[in-house]
Coordinates of C-alpha atoms in Angstrom, one line a residue:
Chain A
M1 CA 25.8 -18.0 39.9
K2 CA 26.7 -19.4 36.4
V3 CA 27.8 -23.4 36.3
I4 CA 28.8 -25.0 33.1
A5 CA 28.0 -29.0 33.9
D6 CA 28.4 -32.6 32.5
L7 CA 25.9 -34.6 33.5
C8 CA 26.0 -38.8 33.3
V9 CA 22.8 -40.3 34.1
V10 CA 22.8 -44.3 34.4
P11 CA 19.5 -45.9 35.2
I12 CA 20.2 -49.5 36.7
G13 CA 17.8 -52.3 37.0
V14 CA 16.3 -51.6 33.3
G15 CA 18.8 -53.5 31.3
V16 CA 21.6 -53.0 29.2
S17 CA 19.9 -50.2 26.7
V18 CA 19.5 -47.1 28.4
S19 CA 19.0 -44.4 25.8
K20 CA 15.0 -44.1 26.2
Y21 CA 16.1 -42.6 29.6
I22 CA 18.5 -40.5 28.5
A23 CA 16.3 -39.3 25.7
A24 CA 13.4 -38.2 28.4
C25 CA 16.2 -36.6 30.3
E26 CA 17.6 -34.6 27.2
K27 CA 13.8 -33.5 26.9
V28 CA 13.9 -32.2 30.5
L29 CA 17.0 -30.4 30.1
E30 CA 15.7 -28.4 26.8
Q31 CA 12.3 -27.7 28.2
A32 CA 14.0 -26.0 31.2
G33 CA 15.7 -23.4 28.4
L34 CA 19.2 -24.9 29.1
K35 CA 21.8 -24.8 26.7
I36 CA 22.6 -28.2 26.1
E37 CA 25.2 -30.3 23.9
L38 CA 24.6 -34.1 23.8
H39 CA 27.9 -35.7 23.7
A40 CA 29.1 -39.5 23.5
Y41 CA 29.4 -39.8 27.2
G42 CA 26.9 -37.3 28.5
T43 CA 25.5 -34.1 28.2
N44 CA 27.0 -30.7 28.6
I45 CA 25.0 -28.3 30.4
E46 CA 25.1 -24.1 30.6
G47 CA 23.0 -21.7 33.3
D48 CA 22.1 -20.3 35.9
W49 CA 22.9 -22.9 39.3
D50 CA 19.5 -23.2 40.5
A51 CA 18.2 -23.6 37.1
V52 CA 20.8 -26.7 36.1
F53 CA 20.4 -28.2 39.4
A54 CA 16.7 -28.3 39.5
A55 CA 16.6 -29.8 36.1
I56 CA 19.0 -32.7 36.7
K57 CA 16.6 -33.3 40.0
R58 CA 13.4 -33.4 37.3
C59 CA 15.8 -36.0 35.4
H60 CA 16.2 -38.3 38.2
Q61 CA 12.3 -37.8 38.9
V62 CA 11.0 -39.0 35.3
I63 CA 13.4 -41.7 35.0
H64 CA 12.1 -43.0 38.3
E65 CA 8.6 -42.5 36.8
M66 CA 9.3 -44.4 33.5
G67 CA 10.5 -47.2 35.9
A68 CA 14.0 -47.8 36.5
P69 CA 14.6 -48.4 40.3
R70 CA 17.9 -47.2 40.6
I71 CA 19.9 -44.4 39.0
T72 CA 23.4 -43.5 39.7
T73 CA 24.5 -40.2 38.1
T74 CA 28.4 -38.5 37.5
L75 CA 28.1 -35.0 37.3
K76 CA 31.2 -32.8 36.9
F77 CA 30.5 -29.2 37.4
G78 CA 32.2 -25.6 37.6
T79 CA 32.1 -22.0 38.5
R80 CA 34.2 -19.3 38.2
T81 CA 34.1 -15.4 39.7
D82 CA 37.3 -14.3 37.3
R83 CA 35.6 -14.2 34.6
N84 CA 32.2 -15.3 32.7
Q85 CA 32.9 -18.2 30.1
T86 CA 30.7 -19.9 27.8
M87 CA 31.0 -23.9 26.6
A88 CA 31.7 -22.6 23.1
E89 CA 34.6 -20.1 24.7
K90 CA 36.0 -23.0 26.6
V91 CA 36.4 -25.2 23.7
E92 CA 37.6 -22.5 21.2
S93 CA 40.4 -21.7 24.1
V94 CA 41.8 -25.7 23.7
E95 CA 41.4 -25.4 19.7
Q96 CA 42.8 -22.2 19.3
K97 CA 45.8 -23.7 21.1
L98 CA 46.0 -26.3 18.7
N99 CA 45.7 -23.9 15.7
R100 CA 42.1 -25.5 14.5
Chain B
M1 CA 13.7 -38.1 47.6
K2 CA 16.8 -38.8 49.4
V3 CA 20.4 -39.3 47.8
I4 CA 23.6 -40.9 48.6
A5 CA 26.8 -38.8 47.0
D6 CA 30.3 -38.7 46.6
L7 CA 31.6 -35.1 46.6
C8 CA 35.2 -33.9 45.5
V9 CA 36.1 -30.1 45.3
V10 CA 38.5 -28.8 43.1
P11 CA 39.4 -25.0 43.8
I12 CA 41.9 -23.9 40.7
G13 CA 44.2 -21.4 40.8
V14 CA 45.2 -21.2 44.5
G15 CA 48.0 -23.2 44.2
V16 CA 48.7 -26.6 44.9
S17 CA 47.5 -27.2 48.7
V18 CA 44.0 -27.3 48.8
S19 CA 43.2 -28.8 51.9
K20 CA 41.9 -25.5 53.7
Y21 CA 39.3 -25.4 51.1
I22 CA 38.3 -29.2 51.6
A23 CA 37.7 -28.5 55.4
A24 CA 35.9 -25.6 54.9
C25 CA 33.3 -27.3 52.5
E26 CA 33.1 -30.5 55.4
K27 CA 32.3 -27.7 57.7
V28 CA 29.4 -26.4 55.3
L29 CA 28.0 -29.9 55.0
E30 CA 28.4 -30.4 58.5
Q31 CA 26.4 -27.3 59.7
A32 CA 23.7 -28.6 57.0
G33 CA 23.1 -31.7 59.6
L34 CA 24.0 -34.2 56.6
K35 CA 25.6 -37.2 57.1
I36 CA 29.1 -37.1 56.1
E37 CA 32.0 -39.7 55.7
L38 CA 35.3 -37.9 54.5
H39 CA 38.1 -40.4 52.4
A40 CA 40.9 -39.8 50.4
Y41 CA 39.2 -38.8 47.6
G42 CA 36.1 -36.5 48.6
T43 CA 33.5 -37.4 51.0
N44 CA 30.5 -39.3 51.0
I45 CA 27.3 -37.3 51.4
E46 CA 23.8 -38.8 52.4
G47 CA 20.6 -36.7 52.9
D48 CA 17.6 -35.2 51.3
W49 CA 18.0 -34.4 48.0
D50 CA 17.3 -30.4 48.8
A51 CA 19.3 -30.4 51.8
V52 CA 22.6 -32.3 50.0
F53 CA 22.5 -29.8 46.5
A54 CA 22.0 -26.4 48.7
A55 CA 25.0 -27.5 50.9
I56 CA 27.1 -28.0 48.1
K57 CA 25.9 -25.1 46.5
R58 CA 26.7 -23.3 49.8
C59 CA 30.5 -25.2 49.2
H60 CA 31.2 -23.2 46.1
Q61 CA 30.1 -20.3 47.6
V62 CA 32.3 -20.2 50.3
I63 CA 35.3 -21.6 48.5
H64 CA 34.9 -18.3 46.2
E65 CA 34.5 -16.4 49.0
M66 CA 37.8 -18.0 50.5
G67 CA 39.5 -16.7 47.5
A68 CA 39.6 -19.3 44.6
P69 CA 38.4 -17.8 41.6
R70 CA 37.7 -21.5 39.9
I71 CA 36.2 -24.2 41.3
T72 CA 35.9 -27.7 39.5
T73 CA 33.8 -30.7 41.1
T74 CA 32.8 -34.2 40.6
L75 CA 29.9 -35.3 42.2
K76 CA 28.5 -38.9 41.6
F77 CA 25.2 -39.6 43.5
G78 CA 22.5 -42.2 43.6
T79 CA 18.6 -42.3 44.1
R80 CA 16.6 -45.8 44.4
T81 CA 12.8 -46.2 44.4
D82 CA 12.7 -49.9 45.2
R83 CA 14.4 -49.7 49.1
N84 CA 16.1 -47.4 51.5
Q85 CA 19.5 -47.5 51.4
T86 CA 22.1 -45.9 54.1
M87 CA 25.6 -45.4 53.3
A88 CA 26.7 -47.9 56.1
E89 CA 24.3 -50.6 54.2
K90 CA 26.4 -50.0 51.0
V91 CA 29.6 -50.9 52.5
E92 CA 28.5 -53.8 54.6
S93 CA 26.7 -55.3 51.8
V94 CA 30.4 -55.5 49.7
E95 CA 31.8 -56.3 52.9
Q96 CA 29.7 -59.6 53.6
K97 CA 30.3 -61.2 50.1
L98 CA 34.1 -60.8 51.0
N99 CA 33.2 -62.2 54.4
R100 CA 34.9 -59.8 56.3
Chain C
M1 CA 54.4 -42.7 38.6
K2 CA 52.5 -43.5 41.7
V3 CA 48.9 -42.6 41.9
I4 CA 46.0 -42.2 44.1
A5 CA 42.3 -43.4 42.6
D6 CA 38.9 -43.5 43.0
L7 CA 37.3 -46.3 41.4
C8 CA 33.3 -46.6 41.2
V9 CA 32.4 -49.7 38.9
V10 CA 28.9 -50.0 37.6
P11 CA 27.7 -53.0 35.7
I12 CA 24.6 -52.8 33.3
G13 CA 22.3 -55.5 32.7
V14 CA 22.5 -57.5 35.9
G15 CA 19.3 -55.9 37.8
V16 CA 19.4 -53.4 40.8
S17 CA 21.8 -55.4 43.2
V18 CA 25.5 -55.1 41.8
S19 CA 27.4 -55.5 45.3
K20 CA 28.7 -59.2 44.1
Y21 CA 30.5 -57.4 41.4
I22 CA 31.6 -54.8 43.6
A23 CA 33.3 -57.5 45.8
A24 CA 34.6 -59.4 42.9
C25 CA 36.6 -55.9 42.0
E26 CA 37.8 -56.0 45.7
K27 CA 39.4 -59.2 45.3
V28 CA 41.5 -58.2 42.2
L29 CA 42.4 -55.2 44.1
E30 CA 43.6 -56.7 47.2
Q31 CA 45.5 -59.8 45.0
A32 CA 47.1 -56.8 43.0
G33 CA 48.7 -55.7 46.0
L34 CA 47.2 -52.5 46.5
K35 CA 46.4 -50.5 49.1
I36 CA 42.8 -50.4 48.7
E37 CA 39.9 -48.7 51.1
L38 CA 36.2 -49.1 50.1
H39 CA 33.9 -46.4 50.7
A40 CA 29.8 -46.1 50.3
Y41 CA 30.6 -44.8 46.6
G42 CA 33.8 -46.4 45.3
T43 CA 37.1 -47.4 46.7
N44 CA 40.3 -45.7 47.2
I45 CA 43.4 -47.4 45.5
E46 CA 47.4 -46.2 46.2
G47 CA 49.7 -47.7 43.9
D48 CA 52.3 -47.6 41.2
W49 CA 50.3 -46.4 37.9
D50 CA 51.0 -49.3 35.7
A51 CA 49.9 -51.6 38.7
V52 CA 46.7 -49.9 39.4
F53 CA 45.6 -49.4 36.0
A54 CA 46.2 -52.9 35.3
A55 CA 44.1 -54.3 38.3
I56 CA 41.3 -51.9 36.9
K57 CA 41.1 -53.6 33.5
R58 CA 41.3 -56.9 35.4
C59 CA 38.0 -56.0 37.3
H60 CA 36.2 -55.2 33.9
Q61 CA 37.2 -58.7 32.6
V62 CA 36.1 -60.3 35.8
I63 CA 33.0 -58.5 36.0
H64 CA 32.4 -59.2 32.1
E65 CA 33.2 -62.8 33.3
M66 CA 30.8 -63.0 35.6
G67 CA 27.9 -62.2 33.4
A68 CA 27.7 -58.3 33.2
P69 CA 27.4 -57.4 29.2
R70 CA 28.3 -53.6 30.1
I71 CA 30.1 -52.0 32.3
T72 CA 30.6 -47.9 33.1
T73 CA 32.7 -46.9 35.6
T74 CA 33.8 -43.5 37.1
L75 CA 37.2 -42.9 38.1
K76 CA 39.0 -39.9 39.6
F77 CA 42.6 -40.4 39.8
G78 CA 45.8 -37.7 40.9
T79 CA 49.5 -37.8 40.3
R80 CA 52.3 -35.4 41.9
T81 CA 55.4 -34.6 41.4
D82 CA 56.0 -31.6 44.1
R83 CA 56.2 -34.3 46.7
N84 CA 54.7 -38.1 47.9
Q85 CA 51.7 -38.2 49.7
T86 CA 49.7 -41.4 50.6
M87 CA 45.5 -41.6 50.8
A88 CA 46.2 -41.8 54.6
E89 CA 47.7 -38.3 54.6
K90 CA 45.4 -36.4 52.4
V91 CA 42.8 -37.5 54.6
E92 CA 45.2 -36.2 57.8
S93 CA 45.9 -32.8 55.8
V94 CA 41.5 -32.0 55.9
E95 CA 41.3 -33.6 59.6
Q96 CA 44.0 -31.2 60.8
K97 CA 42.1 -28.1 59.7
L98 CA 38.8 -29.2 61.2
N99 CA 41.1 -29.5 64.9
R100 CA 39.4 -33.3 64.6
Chain D
M1 CA 38.8 -55.2 24.5
K2 CA 37.4 -52.1 23.2
V3 CA 36.6 -48.9 25.6
I4 CA 34.8 -45.9 25.0
A5 CA 35.8 -42.7 27.8
D6 CA 35.5 -39.5 28.9
L7 CA 38.5 -37.4 30.0
C8 CA 38.8 -34.9 32.1
V9 CA 42.2 -33.6 33.3
V10 CA 42.8 -30.7 35.8
P11 CA 46.2 -29.5 36.2
I12 CA 46.7 -28.0 39.7
G13 CA 49.2 -25.1 40.8
V14 CA 49.4 -23.5 37.2
G15 CA 46.8 -21.0 37.9
V16 CA 43.5 -20.4 36.5
S17 CA 44.2 -21.2 33.2
V18 CA 44.6 -24.6 31.6
S19 CA 43.7 -24.8 28.1
K20 CA 47.5 -25.0 26.7
Y21 CA 47.6 -28.2 29.0
I22 CA 44.5 -29.4 28.0
A23 CA 45.8 -28.9 24.1
A24 CA 48.9 -31.0 24.9
C25 CA 46.8 -33.8 26.2
E26 CA 44.4 -33.7 22.9
K27 CA 47.9 -33.9 20.9
V28 CA 49.1 -36.8 23.2
L29 CA 45.4 -38.4 22.2
E30 CA 45.8 -37.8 18.6
Q31 CA 49.1 -39.1 17.6
A32 CA 48.0 -42.3 19.7
G33 CA 45.6 -42.6 16.5
L34 CA 42.8 -42.3 18.7
K35 CA 39.2 -41.1 17.7
I36 CA 38.4 -38.5 19.9
E37 CA 35.8 -35.7 20.3
L38 CA 36.5 -32.5 22.4
H39 CA 33.7 -31.4 24.2
A40 CA 33.2 -28.3 26.7
Y41 CA 33.8 -30.4 29.6
G42 CA 36.4 -33.0 28.6
T43 CA 37.1 -35.5 25.5
N44 CA 35.4 -38.3 24.2
I45 CA 37.6 -41.3 23.5
E46 CA 37.4 -44.5 21.3
G47 CA 39.8 -47.4 21.2
D48 CA 41.4 -50.3 22.4
W49 CA 41.9 -50.2 26.2
D50 CA 45.5 -50.7 26.3
A51 CA 45.9 -47.8 23.7
V52 CA 43.1 -45.4 25.4
F53 CA 45.2 -46.0 28.9
A54 CA 48.9 -45.8 27.7
A55 CA 48.0 -42.3 25.9
I56 CA 46.1 -41.3 29.1
K57 CA 49.4 -42.2 31.2
R58 CA 51.2 -40.2 28.4
C59 CA 48.8 -37.5 28.8
H60 CA 50.0 -37.1 32.6
Q61 CA 53.7 -37.4 31.9
V62 CA 53.5 -34.4 29.3
I63 CA 51.1 -32.1 31.9
H64 CA 53.9 -32.9 34.6
E65 CA 57.0 -32.0 31.9
M66 CA 55.2 -29.0 31.5
G67 CA 55.7 -27.8 34.8
A68 CA 52.3 -29.0 36.8
P69 CA 53.0 -29.8 40.0
R70 CA 49.6 -31.8 40.6
I71 CA 46.9 -33.4 38.1
T72 CA 43.3 -34.5 39.1
T73 CA 41.4 -36.1 36.5
T74 CA 38.2 -37.6 36.1
L75 CA 37.7 -40.5 33.7
K76 CA 34.0 -42.4 32.5
F77 CA 34.8 -45.3 30.6
G78 CA 32.4 -47.9 29.4
T79 CA 33.0 -51.6 27.8
R80 CA 30.6 -54.0 26.7
T81 CA 30.4 -57.6 25.6
D82 CA 27.2 -57.9 24.1
R83 CA 27.9 -55.6 21.1
N84 CA 30.1 -53.6 19.6
Q85 CA 29.5 -49.8 20.0
T86 CA 30.8 -46.3 18.6
M87 CA 30.6 -43.3 19.9
A88 CA 29.0 -41.9 17.2
E89 CA 26.3 -44.4 17.8
K90 CA 26.1 -44.0 21.4
V91 CA 24.9 -40.3 20.2
E92 CA 22.8 -41.7 17.2
S93 CA 20.5 -44.0 19.5
V94 CA 19.5 -40.8 21.9
E95 CA 19.1 -38.4 18.8
Q96 CA 16.9 -41.0 17.4
K97 CA 14.2 -41.1 20.3
L98 CA 14.6 -37.4 20.4
N99 CA 13.4 -37.7 16.5
R100 CA 16.3 -35.1 15.8

C-alpha cells in the first residue's frame, strides 16, 4: 500500500529552536530512500506504507537520542485504491485548475 | 516505545456520512487490544508504537475493503523518555490546574 | 456558520511540562461560553465560527503572556450545510454502529 | 500577531476528486493578499492573524457555495514573540543544517 504523508515533528523541552532536530529527521527520511519535499510547516513524504512508517519511527528514536525528552508529531497521510497518484501530480492537479 | 495518539480517519468518495467506517476502525483498534477513547473529532489511542501503527494500517485496509476509494487521515502522536504517562494522567494534569 | 473543532496547543520553549498553559487555554474557551470537551490529545469545541476562532486567538495571546515564546497548534475543524450536528451526535452516531 | 499556517481543506460528499475545491481556496488566499505556497498535502500561509483566519473562513464559505455539503480541515499554525520569522527562513534554517 502506497502512502503520501505530511510529517511535522515537534521536539519539546529543548528550547525554542528546533531546526537541528528537523534536519536530523530529514536525513533519516532520505537515508530510507523515500521521496521527500521539505516545506515551511513539515515534510511531504511519498513511499510504501511500511517504509514510510518505519522511517517516522526512526525519526522519533533519533530525536530522543539527541536529547529531546518529549516529541509531539502531527501527521497527515492518504491512501487510495482508485488510482496511483504522486505528490507531484497532486500539486499539478490544483495548478492546472488555476491555469498556472 | 510507548505512544499516545489521536487518530482521525476521513474516507473520501463515499458520501457525506462516514460513521460506519469510523465504527469499523474502532473495532480494529479494540481487537488490537489497545486502550482507546472515542471523542467528537477522533479517537485517542495508547499503546506500544508497533501495535498502534499496525492497527492504524489495518484501519486503512479495512476501510478500503468496505469500498472507500480514498482515505485521508490526521494523526497526532507523542512519545516521551522522561517519564511514563497515560492518557488519563494527561487529562488529570490539566483538570487539577483547573481545580475540577 | 457553526463549527466543530479539535484544538491542540503546544507551547514551545517552556520545558517539558505544558499542562498549566493548556489549563489557561481551557479557561479562555469556557469564558467564551463555548461547549468544550477536554480529551487526552486536545479539546473538542462546538460553537459559532467567529466565537470559536476569537477564543483560539485569545488562547495564543494568553499563552504568550504567560511567557511562552513560541506556540504551534494543530486544529481540526468541520462545517456542514446539509444538517446541524452536535459533538454529542457525532459520538453517538459511531457508538450506535458499535451497538454500545 | 503574525502567523505561519499550513492549511489542508477536505471537501466531503463530492466524490473522490477534490482539486477544483482546493484551487478555489487557493484563489481566495491569493485574493486576500497572503503569501502562500502550495505543496502536496496543503498550503503554507504567512500573514497577519486576522487576515489569515478571515481567508480560511472564506475558503469554507466558497467551497460550500460550490456544492460541498461537508468540509473537514486540518490546520497547523504557529506564532512566536521571540523573533520575526518568515516561511522561507523556516525552510532555510533546516536546509543550512543539512549543508544544502
